[in-house]
mmCIF file of C-alpha atoms and ligand atoms in Angstrom:
data_model
loop_
_atom_site.group_PDB
_atom_site.id
_atom_site.type_symbol
_atom_site.label_atom_id
_atom_site.label_comp_id
_atom_site.label_asym_id
_atom_site.label_seq_id
_atom_site.Cartn_x
_atom_site.Cartn_y
_atom_site.Cartn_z
ATOM 1 C CA MET A 1 156.464 235.102 152.405
ATOM 2 C CA ALA A 2 158.668 237.108 154.626
ATOM 3 C CA THR A 3 161.788 237.211 152.183
ATOM 4 C CA ARG A 4 159.453 238.472 149.364
ATOM 5 C CA CYS A 5 158.338 241.284 151.470
ATOM 6 C CA LEU A 6 161.749 242.148 152.535
ATOM 7 C CA CYS A 7 162.949 242.163 148.913
ATOM 8 C CA PHE A 8 160.102 244.419 148.031
ATOM 9 C CA ALA A 9 161.001 246.872 150.884
ATOM 10 C CA THR A 10 164.672 246.845 149.583
ATOM 11 C CA ILE A 11 163.520 247.630 146.036
ATOM 12 C CA MET A 12 161.339 250.568 147.377
ATOM 13 C CA LEU A 13 163.909 251.975 149.486
ATOM 14 C CA THR A 14 166.529 251.758 146.635
ATOM 15 C CA ALA A 15 163.945 253.474 144.366
ATOM 16 C CA SER A 16 163.099 256.223 146.913
ATOM 17 C CA ILE A 17 166.905 256.841 147.307
ATOM 18 C CA LEU A 18 167.273 257.087 143.677
ATOM 19 C CA VAL A 19 164.335 259.458 143.219
ATOM 20 C CA LEU A 20 165.919 261.710 146.112
ATOM 21 C CA GLU A 21 169.162 261.662 144.354
ATOM 22 C CA ILE A 22 167.865 262.702 140.966
ATOM 23 C CA SER A 23 166.009 265.530 142.649
ATOM 24 C CA ALA A 24 168.932 266.543 144.648
ATOM 25 C CA GLN A 25 170.931 266.471 141.562
ATOM 26 C CA LEU A 26 168.622 268.855 139.701
ATOM 27 C CA GLU A 27 168.341 271.123 142.379
ATOM 28 C CA CYS A 28 171.789 271.349 143.817
ATOM 29 C CA GLY A 29 173.886 270.898 140.678
ATOM 30 C CA GLY A 30 177.256 269.110 140.515
ATOM 31 C CA ASN A 31 177.664 265.722 139.142
ATOM 32 C CA LEU A 32 176.235 263.309 141.660
ATOM 33 C CA ILE A 33 177.164 260.212 140.020
ATOM 34 C CA GLY A 34 180.532 261.481 139.530
ATOM 35 C CA ILE A 35 180.636 262.512 143.206
ATOM 36 C CA LYS A 36 179.583 259.057 144.431
ATOM 37 C CA THR A 37 182.133 257.263 141.863
ATOM 38 C CA GLN A 38 185.065 259.834 142.407
ATOM 39 C CA CYS A 39 184.616 261.041 145.942
ATOM 40 C CA SER A 40 183.315 257.993 147.976
ATOM 41 C CA SER A 41 186.760 256.874 148.941
ATOM 42 C CA PHE A 42 187.330 260.213 150.418
ATOM 43 C CA ILE A 43 184.143 260.525 152.325
ATOM 44 C CA GLN A 44 183.634 256.831 153.595
ATOM 45 C CA LYS A 45 183.361 256.589 157.359
ATOM 46 C CA GLU A 46 186.217 254.286 157.690
ATOM 47 C CA GLY A 47 189.937 255.204 157.406
ATOM 48 C CA LYS A 48 191.798 258.466 157.533
ATOM 49 C CA THR A 49 190.990 261.723 156.126
ATOM 50 C CA ILE A 50 192.820 262.252 152.878
ATOM 51 C CA PRO A 51 192.788 265.031 150.393
ATOM 52 C CA PRO A 52 190.402 264.509 147.464
ATOM 53 C CA SER A 53 191.398 263.653 143.963
ATOM 54 C CA GLU A 54 191.165 265.963 141.114
ATOM 55 C CA SER A 55 188.241 263.806 139.455
ATOM 56 C CA CYS A 56 186.349 264.064 142.711
ATOM 57 C CA CYS A 57 186.627 267.921 142.854
ATOM 58 C CA ALA A 58 185.641 268.127 139.244
ATOM 59 C CA ALA A 59 182.425 266.168 140.040
ATOM 60 C CA LEU A 60 181.670 268.730 142.898
ATOM 61 C CA LYS A 61 182.228 271.748 140.656
ATOM 62 C CA GLY A 62 179.089 273.912 140.662
ATOM 63 C CA ALA A 63 177.477 271.576 143.419
ATOM 64 C CA ASN A 64 175.721 273.626 145.923
ATOM 65 C CA ILE A 65 176.729 271.940 149.273
ATOM 66 C CA SER A 66 174.193 273.753 151.332
ATOM 67 C CA CYS A 67 171.502 272.439 149.187
ATOM 68 C CA TYR A 68 173.040 268.921 149.246
ATOM 69 C CA CYS A 69 173.006 269.105 153.060
ATOM 70 C CA LYS A 70 169.100 269.374 152.770
ATOM 71 C CA TYR A 71 169.163 265.991 151.395
ATOM 72 C CA VAL A 72 171.393 264.496 154.195
ATOM 73 C CA THR A 73 169.097 261.946 155.897
ATOM 74 C CA PRO A 74 170.043 259.648 158.690
ATOM 75 C CA VAL A 75 170.473 257.053 155.963
ATOM 76 C CA VAL A 76 172.989 259.095 154.047
ATOM 77 C CA GLU A 77 174.679 259.854 157.489
ATOM 78 C CA ASN A 78 174.899 256.153 158.044
ATOM 79 C CA MET A 79 177.127 255.727 154.692
ATOM 80 C CA VAL A 80 179.153 258.776 154.707
ATOM 81 C CA SER A 81 181.108 260.934 156.934
ATOM 82 C CA ILE A 82 179.571 264.299 156.814
ATOM 83 C CA GLU A 83 182.824 265.671 158.430
ATOM 84 C CA LYS A 84 184.960 264.218 155.609
ATOM 85 C CA ALA A 85 182.261 265.248 152.858
ATOM 86 C CA LEU A 86 182.496 268.982 154.465
ATOM 87 C CA TYR A 87 186.403 268.844 154.371
ATOM 88 C CA VAL A 88 186.282 267.430 150.707
ATOM 89 C CA ALA A 89 183.998 270.218 149.752
ATOM 90 C CA LYS A 90 186.182 272.840 151.248
ATOM 91 C CA THR A 91 189.453 271.283 149.714
ATOM 92 C CA CYS A 92 187.845 271.414 146.331
ATOM 93 C CA GLN A 93 186.467 275.121 146.927
ATOM 94 C CA ALA A 94 182.682 273.948 146.296
ATOM 95 C CA GLN A 95 180.166 276.392 146.496
ATOM 96 C CA ASN A 96 177.798 277.149 149.301
ATOM 97 C CA ILE A 97 179.678 275.164 152.020
ATOM 98 C CA PRO A 98 177.294 275.759 155.062
ATOM 99 C CA THR A 99 179.129 277.038 158.298
ATOM 100 C CA ASP A 100 176.576 275.898 160.847
ATOM 101 C CA LYS A 101 175.296 272.542 160.131
ATOM 102 C CA CYS A 102 174.764 269.760 157.500
ATOM 103 C CA GLY A 103 172.045 267.204 158.224
ATOM 104 C CA SER A 104 172.153 266.591 161.963
ATOM 105 C CA TYR A 105 176.031 267.281 161.914
ATOM 106 C CA ILE A 106 176.893 270.462 163.604
ATOM 107 C CA ILE A 107 180.007 272.210 162.129
ATOM 108 C CA PRO A 108 182.409 272.564 165.206
ATOM 109 C CA HIS A 109 184.212 275.684 164.112
ATOM 110 C CA PRO A 110 183.068 277.842 161.277
ATOM 111 C CA PRO A 111 185.835 278.218 158.854
ATOM 112 C CA SER A 112 187.242 281.759 158.467
ATOM 113 C CA SER A 113 184.869 282.992 156.081
ATOM 114 C CA LYS A 114 183.538 286.497 155.388
ATOM 115 C CA ALA A 115 180.685 286.317 157.824
HETATM 116 C C1 NAG B 1 172.117 276.806 147.319
HETATM 117 O O1 NAG B 1 171.299 276.140 148.060
HETATM 118 C C2 NAG B 1 170.650 276.807 148.994
HETATM 119 C C3 NAG B 1 169.549 275.918 149.663
HETATM 120 O O2 NAG B 1 168.782 275.263 148.769
HETATM 121 C C4 NAG B 1 169.802 278.170 148.363
HETATM 122 O O3 NAG B 1 169.289 278.825 149.409
HETATM 123 C C5 NAG B 1 170.713 278.816 147.556
HETATM 124 O O4 NAG B 1 170.190 279.822 146.994
HETATM 125 C C6 NAG B 1 171.445 278.138 146.511
HETATM 126 N N1 NAG B 1 172.712 278.889 146.222
HETATM 127 C C7 NAG B 1 173.000 278.899 144.855
HETATM 128 C C8 NAG B 1 174.316 279.775 144.244
HETATM 129 O O5 NAG B 1 172.471 277.972 143.885
#
């Protein structure tokens, strides 16, 4: 049955994303569940760029952004705006924000950091 196969594929995809998220969380720190629940409205593709909330920043505390960027796959890029995510990370003063690229997103102008 085609529907059953599709359903199975969806479960596998969801499961592999979950595994990816768990390993990202363990390796890169921060609170990924919190990031997903508290920051999603600030990093979604639609809508204006708005400053992140305190709870979003709290979830990002201790997260290594460069490290998370390693986990930015086309699937992730489809769901979130990397540009906004980097803006949120910067606003929250998260650690290790990359200056060149994140996933396939090329960061236009390196923020004035001590190079
Ligand atoms: C952040 O992640 C990068 C890439 O995985 C790693 O090279 C770096 O050492 C990490 N920095 C910290 C402070 O954990």
